[in-house]
Coordinates of C-alpha atoms in Angstrom, one line a residue:
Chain Z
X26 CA -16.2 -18.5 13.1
X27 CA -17.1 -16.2 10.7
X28 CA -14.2 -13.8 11.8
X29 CA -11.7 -16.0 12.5
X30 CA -12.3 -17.1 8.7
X31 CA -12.1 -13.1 7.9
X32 CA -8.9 -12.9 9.9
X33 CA -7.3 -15.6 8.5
X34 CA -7.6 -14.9 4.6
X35 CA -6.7 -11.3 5.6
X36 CA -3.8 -12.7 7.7
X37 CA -2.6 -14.2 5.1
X38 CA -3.5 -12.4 1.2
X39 CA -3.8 -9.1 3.0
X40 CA -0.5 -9.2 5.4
X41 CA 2.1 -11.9 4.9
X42 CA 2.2 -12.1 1.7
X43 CA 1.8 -8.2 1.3
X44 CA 5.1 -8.3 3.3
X45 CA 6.8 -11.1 2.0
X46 CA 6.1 -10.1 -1.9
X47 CA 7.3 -6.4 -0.8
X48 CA 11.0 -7.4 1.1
X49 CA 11.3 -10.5 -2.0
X50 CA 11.0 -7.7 -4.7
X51 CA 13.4 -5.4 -2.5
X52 CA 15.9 -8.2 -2.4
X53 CA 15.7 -8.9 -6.0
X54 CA 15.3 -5.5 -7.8
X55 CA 15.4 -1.6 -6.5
X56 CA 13.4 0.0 -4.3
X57 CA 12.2 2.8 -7.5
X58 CA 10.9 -0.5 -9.2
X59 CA 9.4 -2.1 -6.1
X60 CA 7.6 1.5 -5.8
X61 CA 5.3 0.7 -8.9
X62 CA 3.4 -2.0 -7.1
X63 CA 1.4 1.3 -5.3
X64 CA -0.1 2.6 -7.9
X65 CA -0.7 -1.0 -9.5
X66 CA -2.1 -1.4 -6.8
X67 CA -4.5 1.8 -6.9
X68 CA -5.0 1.1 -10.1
X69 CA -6.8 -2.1 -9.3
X70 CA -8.6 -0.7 -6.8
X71 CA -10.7 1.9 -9.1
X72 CA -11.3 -0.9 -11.9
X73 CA -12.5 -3.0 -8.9
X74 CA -14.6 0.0 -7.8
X75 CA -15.8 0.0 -10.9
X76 CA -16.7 -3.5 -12.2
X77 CA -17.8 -4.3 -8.8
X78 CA -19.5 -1.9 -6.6
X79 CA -20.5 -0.2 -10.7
X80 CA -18.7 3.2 -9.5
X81 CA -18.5 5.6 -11.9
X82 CA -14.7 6.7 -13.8
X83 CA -15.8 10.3 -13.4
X84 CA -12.9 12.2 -15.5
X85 CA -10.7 12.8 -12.6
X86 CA -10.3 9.3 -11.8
X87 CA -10.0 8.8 -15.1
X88 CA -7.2 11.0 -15.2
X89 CA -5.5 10.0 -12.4
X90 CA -5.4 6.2 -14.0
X91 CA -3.6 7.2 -17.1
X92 CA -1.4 9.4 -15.1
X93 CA -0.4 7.2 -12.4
X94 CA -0.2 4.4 -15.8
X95 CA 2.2 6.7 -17.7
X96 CA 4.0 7.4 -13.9
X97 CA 4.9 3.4 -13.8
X98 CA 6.1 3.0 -17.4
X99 CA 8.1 6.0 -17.3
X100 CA 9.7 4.1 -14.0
X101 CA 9.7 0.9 -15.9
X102 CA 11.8 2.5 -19.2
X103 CA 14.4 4.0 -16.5
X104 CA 14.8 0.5 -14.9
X105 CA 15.2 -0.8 -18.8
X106 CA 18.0 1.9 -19.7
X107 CA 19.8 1.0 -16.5
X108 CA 19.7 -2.8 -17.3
X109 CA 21.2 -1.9 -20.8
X110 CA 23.6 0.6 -19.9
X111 CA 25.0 -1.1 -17.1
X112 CA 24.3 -4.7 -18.5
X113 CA 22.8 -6.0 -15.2
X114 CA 19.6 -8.2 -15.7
X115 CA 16.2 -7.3 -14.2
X116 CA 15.1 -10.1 -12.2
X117 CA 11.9 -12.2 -14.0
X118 CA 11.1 -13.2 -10.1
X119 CA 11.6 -9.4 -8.6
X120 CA 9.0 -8.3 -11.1
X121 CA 6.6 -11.2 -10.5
X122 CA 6.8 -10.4 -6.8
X123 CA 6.6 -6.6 -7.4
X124 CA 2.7 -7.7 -8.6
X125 CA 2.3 -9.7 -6.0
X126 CA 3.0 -6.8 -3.5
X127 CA 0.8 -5.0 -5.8
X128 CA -2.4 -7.1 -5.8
X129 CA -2.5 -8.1 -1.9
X130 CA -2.1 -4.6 -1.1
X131 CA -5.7 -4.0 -3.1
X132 CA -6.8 -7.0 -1.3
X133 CA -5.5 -5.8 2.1
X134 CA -7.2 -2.1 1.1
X135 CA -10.6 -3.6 0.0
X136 CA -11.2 -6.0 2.8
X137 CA -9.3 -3.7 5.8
X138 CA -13.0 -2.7 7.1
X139 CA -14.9 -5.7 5.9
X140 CA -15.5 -6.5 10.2
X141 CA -18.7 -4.6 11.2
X142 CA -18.9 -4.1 15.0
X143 CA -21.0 -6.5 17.4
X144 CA -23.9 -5.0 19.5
X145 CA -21.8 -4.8 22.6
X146 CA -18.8 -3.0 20.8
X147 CA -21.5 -0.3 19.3
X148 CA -22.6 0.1 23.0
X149 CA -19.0 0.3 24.0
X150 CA -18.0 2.7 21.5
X151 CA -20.4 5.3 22.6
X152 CA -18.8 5.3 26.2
X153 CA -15.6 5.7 24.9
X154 CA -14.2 6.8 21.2
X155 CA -11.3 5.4 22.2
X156 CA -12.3 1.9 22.9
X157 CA -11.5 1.8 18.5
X158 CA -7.7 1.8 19.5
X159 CA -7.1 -1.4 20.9
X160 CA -9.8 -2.9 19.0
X161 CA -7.6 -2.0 15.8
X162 CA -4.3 -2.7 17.6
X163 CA -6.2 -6.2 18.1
X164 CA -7.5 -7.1 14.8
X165 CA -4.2 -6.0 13.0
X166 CA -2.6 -8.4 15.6
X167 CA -5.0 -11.1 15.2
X168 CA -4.9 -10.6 11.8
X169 CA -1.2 -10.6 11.6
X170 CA -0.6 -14.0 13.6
X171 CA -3.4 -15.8 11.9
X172 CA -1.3 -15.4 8.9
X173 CA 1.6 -16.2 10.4
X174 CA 0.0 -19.4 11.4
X175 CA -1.1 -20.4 8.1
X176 CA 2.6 -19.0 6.7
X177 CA 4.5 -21.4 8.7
X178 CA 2.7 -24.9 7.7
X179 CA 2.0 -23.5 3.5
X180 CA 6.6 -22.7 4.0
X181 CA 6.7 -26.6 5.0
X182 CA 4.7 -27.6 2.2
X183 CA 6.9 -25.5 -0.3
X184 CA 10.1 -26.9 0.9
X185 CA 8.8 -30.9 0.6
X186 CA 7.4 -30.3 -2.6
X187 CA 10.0 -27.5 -4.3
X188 CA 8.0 -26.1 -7.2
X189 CA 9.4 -22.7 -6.9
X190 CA 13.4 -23.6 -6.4
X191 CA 14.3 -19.7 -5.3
X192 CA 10.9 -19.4 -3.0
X193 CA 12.2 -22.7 -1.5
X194 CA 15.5 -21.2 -1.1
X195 CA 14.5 -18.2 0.8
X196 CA 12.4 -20.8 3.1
X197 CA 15.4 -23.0 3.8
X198 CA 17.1 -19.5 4.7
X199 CA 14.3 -18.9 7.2
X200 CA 14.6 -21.9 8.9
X201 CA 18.4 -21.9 9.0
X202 CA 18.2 -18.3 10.6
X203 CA 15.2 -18.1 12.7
X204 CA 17.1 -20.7 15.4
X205 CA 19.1 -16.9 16.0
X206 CA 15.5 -15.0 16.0
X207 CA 16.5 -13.3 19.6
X208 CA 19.7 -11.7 18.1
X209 CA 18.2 -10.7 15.0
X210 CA 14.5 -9.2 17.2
X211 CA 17.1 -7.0 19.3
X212 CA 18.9 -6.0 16.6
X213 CA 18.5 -2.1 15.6
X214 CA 17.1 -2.0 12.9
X215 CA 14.4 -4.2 13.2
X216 CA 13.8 -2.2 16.9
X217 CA 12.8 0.7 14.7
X218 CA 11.0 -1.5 12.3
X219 CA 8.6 -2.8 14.8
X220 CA 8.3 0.4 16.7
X221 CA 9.4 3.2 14.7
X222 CA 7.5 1.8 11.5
X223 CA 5.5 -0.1 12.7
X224 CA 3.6 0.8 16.2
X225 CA 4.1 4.1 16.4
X226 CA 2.8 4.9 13.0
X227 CA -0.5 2.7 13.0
X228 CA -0.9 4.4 16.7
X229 CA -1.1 7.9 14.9
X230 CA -3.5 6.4 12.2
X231 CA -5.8 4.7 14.4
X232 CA -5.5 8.1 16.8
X233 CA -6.5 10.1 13.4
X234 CA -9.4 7.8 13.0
X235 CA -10.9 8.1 16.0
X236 CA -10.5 11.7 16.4
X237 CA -11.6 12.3 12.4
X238 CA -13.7 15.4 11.9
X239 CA -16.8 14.9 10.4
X240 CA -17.2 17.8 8.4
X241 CA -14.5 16.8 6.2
X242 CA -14.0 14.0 4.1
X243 CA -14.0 10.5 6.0
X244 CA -11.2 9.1 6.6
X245 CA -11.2 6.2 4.3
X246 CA -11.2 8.6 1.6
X247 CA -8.3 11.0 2.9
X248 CA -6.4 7.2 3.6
X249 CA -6.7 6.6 -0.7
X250 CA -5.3 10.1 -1.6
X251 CA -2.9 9.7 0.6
X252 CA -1.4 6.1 -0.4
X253 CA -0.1 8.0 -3.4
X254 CA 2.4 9.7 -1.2
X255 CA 4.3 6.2 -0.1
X256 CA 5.3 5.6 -3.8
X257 CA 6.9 9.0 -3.4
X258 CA 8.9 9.1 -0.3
X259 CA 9.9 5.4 -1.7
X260 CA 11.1 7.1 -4.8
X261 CA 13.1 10.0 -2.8
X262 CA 14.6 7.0 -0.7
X263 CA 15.5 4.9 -3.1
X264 CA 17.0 7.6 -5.3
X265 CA 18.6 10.3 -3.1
X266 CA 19.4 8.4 -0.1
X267 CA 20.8 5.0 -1.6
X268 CA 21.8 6.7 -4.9
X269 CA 19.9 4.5 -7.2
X270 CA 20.3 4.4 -10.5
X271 CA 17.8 7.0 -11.7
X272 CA 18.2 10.3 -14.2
X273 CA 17.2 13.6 -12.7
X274 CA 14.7 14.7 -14.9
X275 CA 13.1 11.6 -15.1
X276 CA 12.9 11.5 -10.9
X277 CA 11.2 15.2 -11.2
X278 CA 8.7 14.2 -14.2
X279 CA 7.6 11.0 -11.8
X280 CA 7.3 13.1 -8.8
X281 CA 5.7 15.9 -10.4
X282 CA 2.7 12.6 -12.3
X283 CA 2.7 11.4 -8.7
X284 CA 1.8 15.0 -7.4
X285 CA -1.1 15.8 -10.0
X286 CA -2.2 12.0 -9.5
X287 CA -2.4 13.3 -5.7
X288 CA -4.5 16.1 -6.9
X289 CA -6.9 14.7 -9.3
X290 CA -7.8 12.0 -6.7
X291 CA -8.4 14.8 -4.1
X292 CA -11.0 16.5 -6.6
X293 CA -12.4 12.9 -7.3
X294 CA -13.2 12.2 -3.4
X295 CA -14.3 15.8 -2.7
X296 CA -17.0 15.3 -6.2
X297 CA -18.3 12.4 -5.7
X298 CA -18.6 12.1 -2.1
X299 CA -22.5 11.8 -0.5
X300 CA -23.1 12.9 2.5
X301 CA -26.6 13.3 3.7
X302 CA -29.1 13.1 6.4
X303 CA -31.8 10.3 6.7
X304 CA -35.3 10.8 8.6
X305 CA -36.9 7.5 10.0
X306 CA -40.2 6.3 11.2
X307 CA -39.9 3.8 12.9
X308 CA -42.4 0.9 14.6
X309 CA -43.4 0.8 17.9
X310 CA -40.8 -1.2 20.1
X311 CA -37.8 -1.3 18.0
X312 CA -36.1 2.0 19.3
X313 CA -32.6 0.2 20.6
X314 CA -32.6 -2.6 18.5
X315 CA -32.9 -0.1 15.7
X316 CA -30.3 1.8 16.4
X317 CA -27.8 -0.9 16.9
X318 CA -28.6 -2.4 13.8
X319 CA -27.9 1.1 11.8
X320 CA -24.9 1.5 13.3
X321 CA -23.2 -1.5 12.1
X322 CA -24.0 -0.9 9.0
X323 CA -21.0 0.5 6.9
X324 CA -21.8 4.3 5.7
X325 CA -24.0 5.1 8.4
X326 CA -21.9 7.5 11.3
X327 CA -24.1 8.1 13.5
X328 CA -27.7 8.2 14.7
X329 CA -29.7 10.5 16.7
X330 CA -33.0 9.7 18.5
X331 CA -35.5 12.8 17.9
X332 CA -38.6 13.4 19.4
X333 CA -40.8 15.2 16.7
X334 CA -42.4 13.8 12.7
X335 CA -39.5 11.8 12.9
X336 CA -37.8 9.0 15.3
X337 CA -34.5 9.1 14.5
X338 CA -32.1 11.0 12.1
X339 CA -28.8 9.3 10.1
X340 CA -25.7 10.6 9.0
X341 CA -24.9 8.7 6.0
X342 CA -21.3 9.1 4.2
X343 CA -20.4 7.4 1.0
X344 CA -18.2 7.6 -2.0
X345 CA -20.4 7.5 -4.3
X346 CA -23.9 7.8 -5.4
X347 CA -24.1 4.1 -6.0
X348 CA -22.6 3.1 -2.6
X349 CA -25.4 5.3 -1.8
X350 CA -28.2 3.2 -3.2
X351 CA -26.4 0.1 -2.3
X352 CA -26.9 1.4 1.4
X353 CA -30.9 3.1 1.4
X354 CA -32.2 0.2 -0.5
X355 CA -30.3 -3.1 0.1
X356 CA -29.2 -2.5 3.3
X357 CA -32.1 0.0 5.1
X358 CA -34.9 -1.2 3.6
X359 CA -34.6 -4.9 4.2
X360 CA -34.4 -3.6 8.1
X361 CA -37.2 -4.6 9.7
X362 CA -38.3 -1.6 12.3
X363 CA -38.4 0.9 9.7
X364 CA -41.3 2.3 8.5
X365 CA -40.2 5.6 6.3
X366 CA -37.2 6.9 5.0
X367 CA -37.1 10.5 3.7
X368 CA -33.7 11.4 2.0
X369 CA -32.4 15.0 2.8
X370 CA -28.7 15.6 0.8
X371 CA -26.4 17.6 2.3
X372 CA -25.5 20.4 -0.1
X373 CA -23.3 22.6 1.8
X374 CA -21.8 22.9 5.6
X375 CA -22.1 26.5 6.9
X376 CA -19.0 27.4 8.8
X377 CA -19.9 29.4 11.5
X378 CA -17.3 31.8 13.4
X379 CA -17.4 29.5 16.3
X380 CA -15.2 26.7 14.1
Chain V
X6 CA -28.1 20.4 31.0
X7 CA -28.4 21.4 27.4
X8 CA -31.0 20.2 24.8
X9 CA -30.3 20.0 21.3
X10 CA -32.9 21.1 18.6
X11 CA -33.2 20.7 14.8
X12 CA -35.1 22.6 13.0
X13 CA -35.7 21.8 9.1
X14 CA -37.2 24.6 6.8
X15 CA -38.6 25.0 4.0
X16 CA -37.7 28.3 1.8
X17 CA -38.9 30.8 -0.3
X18 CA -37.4 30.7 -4.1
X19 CA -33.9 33.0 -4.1
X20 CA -34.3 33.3 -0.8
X21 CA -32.0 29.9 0.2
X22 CA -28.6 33.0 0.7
X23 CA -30.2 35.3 3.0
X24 CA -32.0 32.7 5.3
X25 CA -28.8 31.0 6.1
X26 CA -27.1 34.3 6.8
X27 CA -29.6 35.1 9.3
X28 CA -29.4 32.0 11.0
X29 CA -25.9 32.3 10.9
X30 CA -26.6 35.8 13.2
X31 CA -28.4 34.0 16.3
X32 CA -26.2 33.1 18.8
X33 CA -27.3 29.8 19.8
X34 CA -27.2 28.2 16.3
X35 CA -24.4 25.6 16.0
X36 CA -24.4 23.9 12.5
X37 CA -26.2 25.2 9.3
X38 CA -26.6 22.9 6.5
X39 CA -28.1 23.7 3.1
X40 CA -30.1 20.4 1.8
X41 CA -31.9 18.9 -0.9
X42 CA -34.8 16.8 -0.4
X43 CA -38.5 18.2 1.5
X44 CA -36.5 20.8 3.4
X45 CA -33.5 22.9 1.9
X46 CA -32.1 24.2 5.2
X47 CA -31.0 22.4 8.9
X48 CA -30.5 24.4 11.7
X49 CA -29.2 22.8 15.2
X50 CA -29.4 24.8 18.0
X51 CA -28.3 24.1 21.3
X52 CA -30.1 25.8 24.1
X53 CA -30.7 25.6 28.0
X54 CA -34.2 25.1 27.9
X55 CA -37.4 24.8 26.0
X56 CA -38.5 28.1 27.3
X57 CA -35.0 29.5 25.5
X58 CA -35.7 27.7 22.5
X59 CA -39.0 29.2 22.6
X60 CA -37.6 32.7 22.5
X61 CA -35.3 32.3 20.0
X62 CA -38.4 30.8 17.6
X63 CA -40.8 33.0 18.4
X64 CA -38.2 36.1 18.4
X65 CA -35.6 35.4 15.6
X66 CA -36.5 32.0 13.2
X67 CA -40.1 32.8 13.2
X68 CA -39.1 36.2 11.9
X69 CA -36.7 35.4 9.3
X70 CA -38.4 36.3 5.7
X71 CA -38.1 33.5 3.0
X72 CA -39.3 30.9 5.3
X73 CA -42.2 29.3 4.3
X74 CA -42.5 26.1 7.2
X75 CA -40.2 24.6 9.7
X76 CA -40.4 21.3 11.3
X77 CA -38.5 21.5 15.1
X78 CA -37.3 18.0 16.4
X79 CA -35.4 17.7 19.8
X80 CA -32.4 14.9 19.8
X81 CA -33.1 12.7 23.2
X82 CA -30.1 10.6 22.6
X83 CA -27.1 10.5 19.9
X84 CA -25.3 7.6 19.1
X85 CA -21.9 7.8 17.1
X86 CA -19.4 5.3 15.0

């Protein structure tokens, strides 16, 4: 019950109307302007980050904020000089929508890995890494058509009781056009939209996940850096491929914020990242159990069962000190099993020649 | 069949540099880690047997200057996420 809850508002806040708010804002303004709702939407996250789970703005993130800030006015001014210059209006809708896209995508990137795995999938997943795969290729899905089925009755609703006269329009355009859905599934484009940019890519990322290198950091963090490149290749699309209306220099000072912003957050990550080792004692009888119930805790990547002082040894990752805390003391010290918990962080990795 | 030990150490003041290097040296060491908390190094070591482990202790760790105790635990089963 309690996923099919979890797949449902993700379903719908984290994927449909991530997607609809995205195409809506492509439809109505550019796709330079629609680009600003990723780093509103990274934006968000670190205040979230920070008013919620109390991480610190260490003065790389910091800096990254006001960069990727001064990265969507600069954006925002360019979209102003083109409405005034070539008297075309930017739409009040477009730039409601372009929020939209911004804010579901934080929802969609806080609650992505809110699922913790069941006994039997802990079990299953160290027979086979690769049993993550179709799990992820399953939740997505799930995820996806859970929102689709909430989509479909909240569109009827909409079009009864028109508050929003263009959002109704665009339904009544669904409607008319989805009796032709087989002509429009085998079209091209959308082929290489569910394939090309869609399956293929999410098979790399869950590929990436499962074969992620310990040593470095996880892959959670690399997958935050990295969202700052899609405003950029959105930027190159937009601007060099579809000749959008955008002045040279202004396209290199943007790319150039977006670059250190790519930076900064990298030396962010790498700073505050924790990764240490946790001994346990443990009670008699609670070796399995114990072990299970670590591993579904978020943070903890993997356990090893010693014979020596200590039963069993953690690997614990976390972005940040706090998360850290959260983890030893709310989440490990309310398990029942555990006896002692000696903390040993890890400093440095020695790279031997055999890497 | 292999077995994997960890051994956590406890070192000398100024001494954290050189210990590592010389763990680094034996052949059998896989991961070095310099820590903070009751032990400031980890060394895993994967071996064929305890009577190879043995030698490596008795003839390379347990000669390593700047030690001052180690702790050796064997991993009977590893469980990943």
């Amino acid at each position: 019950m309690k996923n099919i809850l979890y797949f449902a508002i993700m379903g719908l806040f984290g994927i449909i109307i991530h997607l609809i708010s995205y195409f809506l804002a492509l439809k109505l303004t550019t796709i330079s302007l629609v680009m600003v709702g990723f780093p509103i939407s990274i934006i968000t996250i670190a205040f979230y980050e920070h008013g919620v789970k109390t991480e610190k703005l260490d003065i790389f993130k910091s800096l990254y904020i006001i960069i990727l800030i001064f990265s969507i006015s600069l954006i925002i001014f360019v979209k102003f000089q083109e409405s005034i210059l070539f008297g075309t209006e930017i739409s009040f809708d477009g730039l409601i929508y372009i929020v939209i896209f911004g804010l579901s995508l934080t929802f969609y990137q806080v609650a992505v890995n809110r699922d913790s795995y069941s006994k039997k999938e802990v079990l299953e997943i160290n027979k086979n890494r690769f049993y993550k795969m179709p799990r992820l290729f399953i939740k997505i899905s799930l995820t996806f058509l859970t929102g689709i089925g909430i989509m479909i009755p909240s569109m009827l609703i909409i079009q009864i009781f028109p508050i929003f006269p263009a959002l109704t329009q665009e339904i009544n355009q669904f409607f008319n056009q989805f009796v032709d859905i087989n002509s429009i599934l085998f079209r091209w484009e959308i082929i290489f939209l569910i394939v090309g940019a869609t399956i293929i890519p999410h098979f790399l990322i869950f590929w990436a996940s499962v074969k992620w290198n310990p040593f470095s950091l996880t892959f959670s963090q690399w997958n935050c850096i990295l969202t700052i490149i899609e405003p950029i290749g959105g930027l190159f699309f937009g601007i060099l491929l579809l000749n959008e209306f955008f002045p040279m220099e202004f396209f290199v000072i943007v790319l150039f914020l977006l670059i250190i912003a790519i930076m900064l957050r990298y030396v962010h990550e790498k700073t505050s990242k924790i990764n240490a080792y946790l001994l346990l004692s443990r009670n008699k009888g609670s070796s399995k159990k114990l072990v299970i119930k670590l591993l579904k805790i978020n943070g903890i990547y993997g356990v090893d069962s010693l014979i020596g002082t200590y039963d069993l040894m953690i690997n614990v990752k976390t972005n940040s000190i706090s998360s850290f805390h959260h983890l030893v003391n709310n989440n490990l010290r309310n398990l029942k099993g555990i006896k002692e918990i000696k903390i040993l962080f890890i400093n440095k990795i020695h790279k031997l020649n055999i890497y | 069949m292999t077995l994997t030990a960890l051994i956590f150490c406890q070192i000398e003041h100024k001494s954290l540099i050189k210990v590592v290097e010389k763990f680094k040296e034996i052949p059998k060491v896989q991961k070095v880690f310099s820590l903070t908390g009751d032990y400031d190094v980890l060394a895993e070591l994967i071996v064929d047997s305890t009577e190879e482990l043995y030698e490596i202790f008795a003839n390379k760790i347990d000669l390593i200057d700047g030690i001052i105790e180690t702790n050796t635990h064997m991993i009977m089963s590893s469980w990943k996420k």
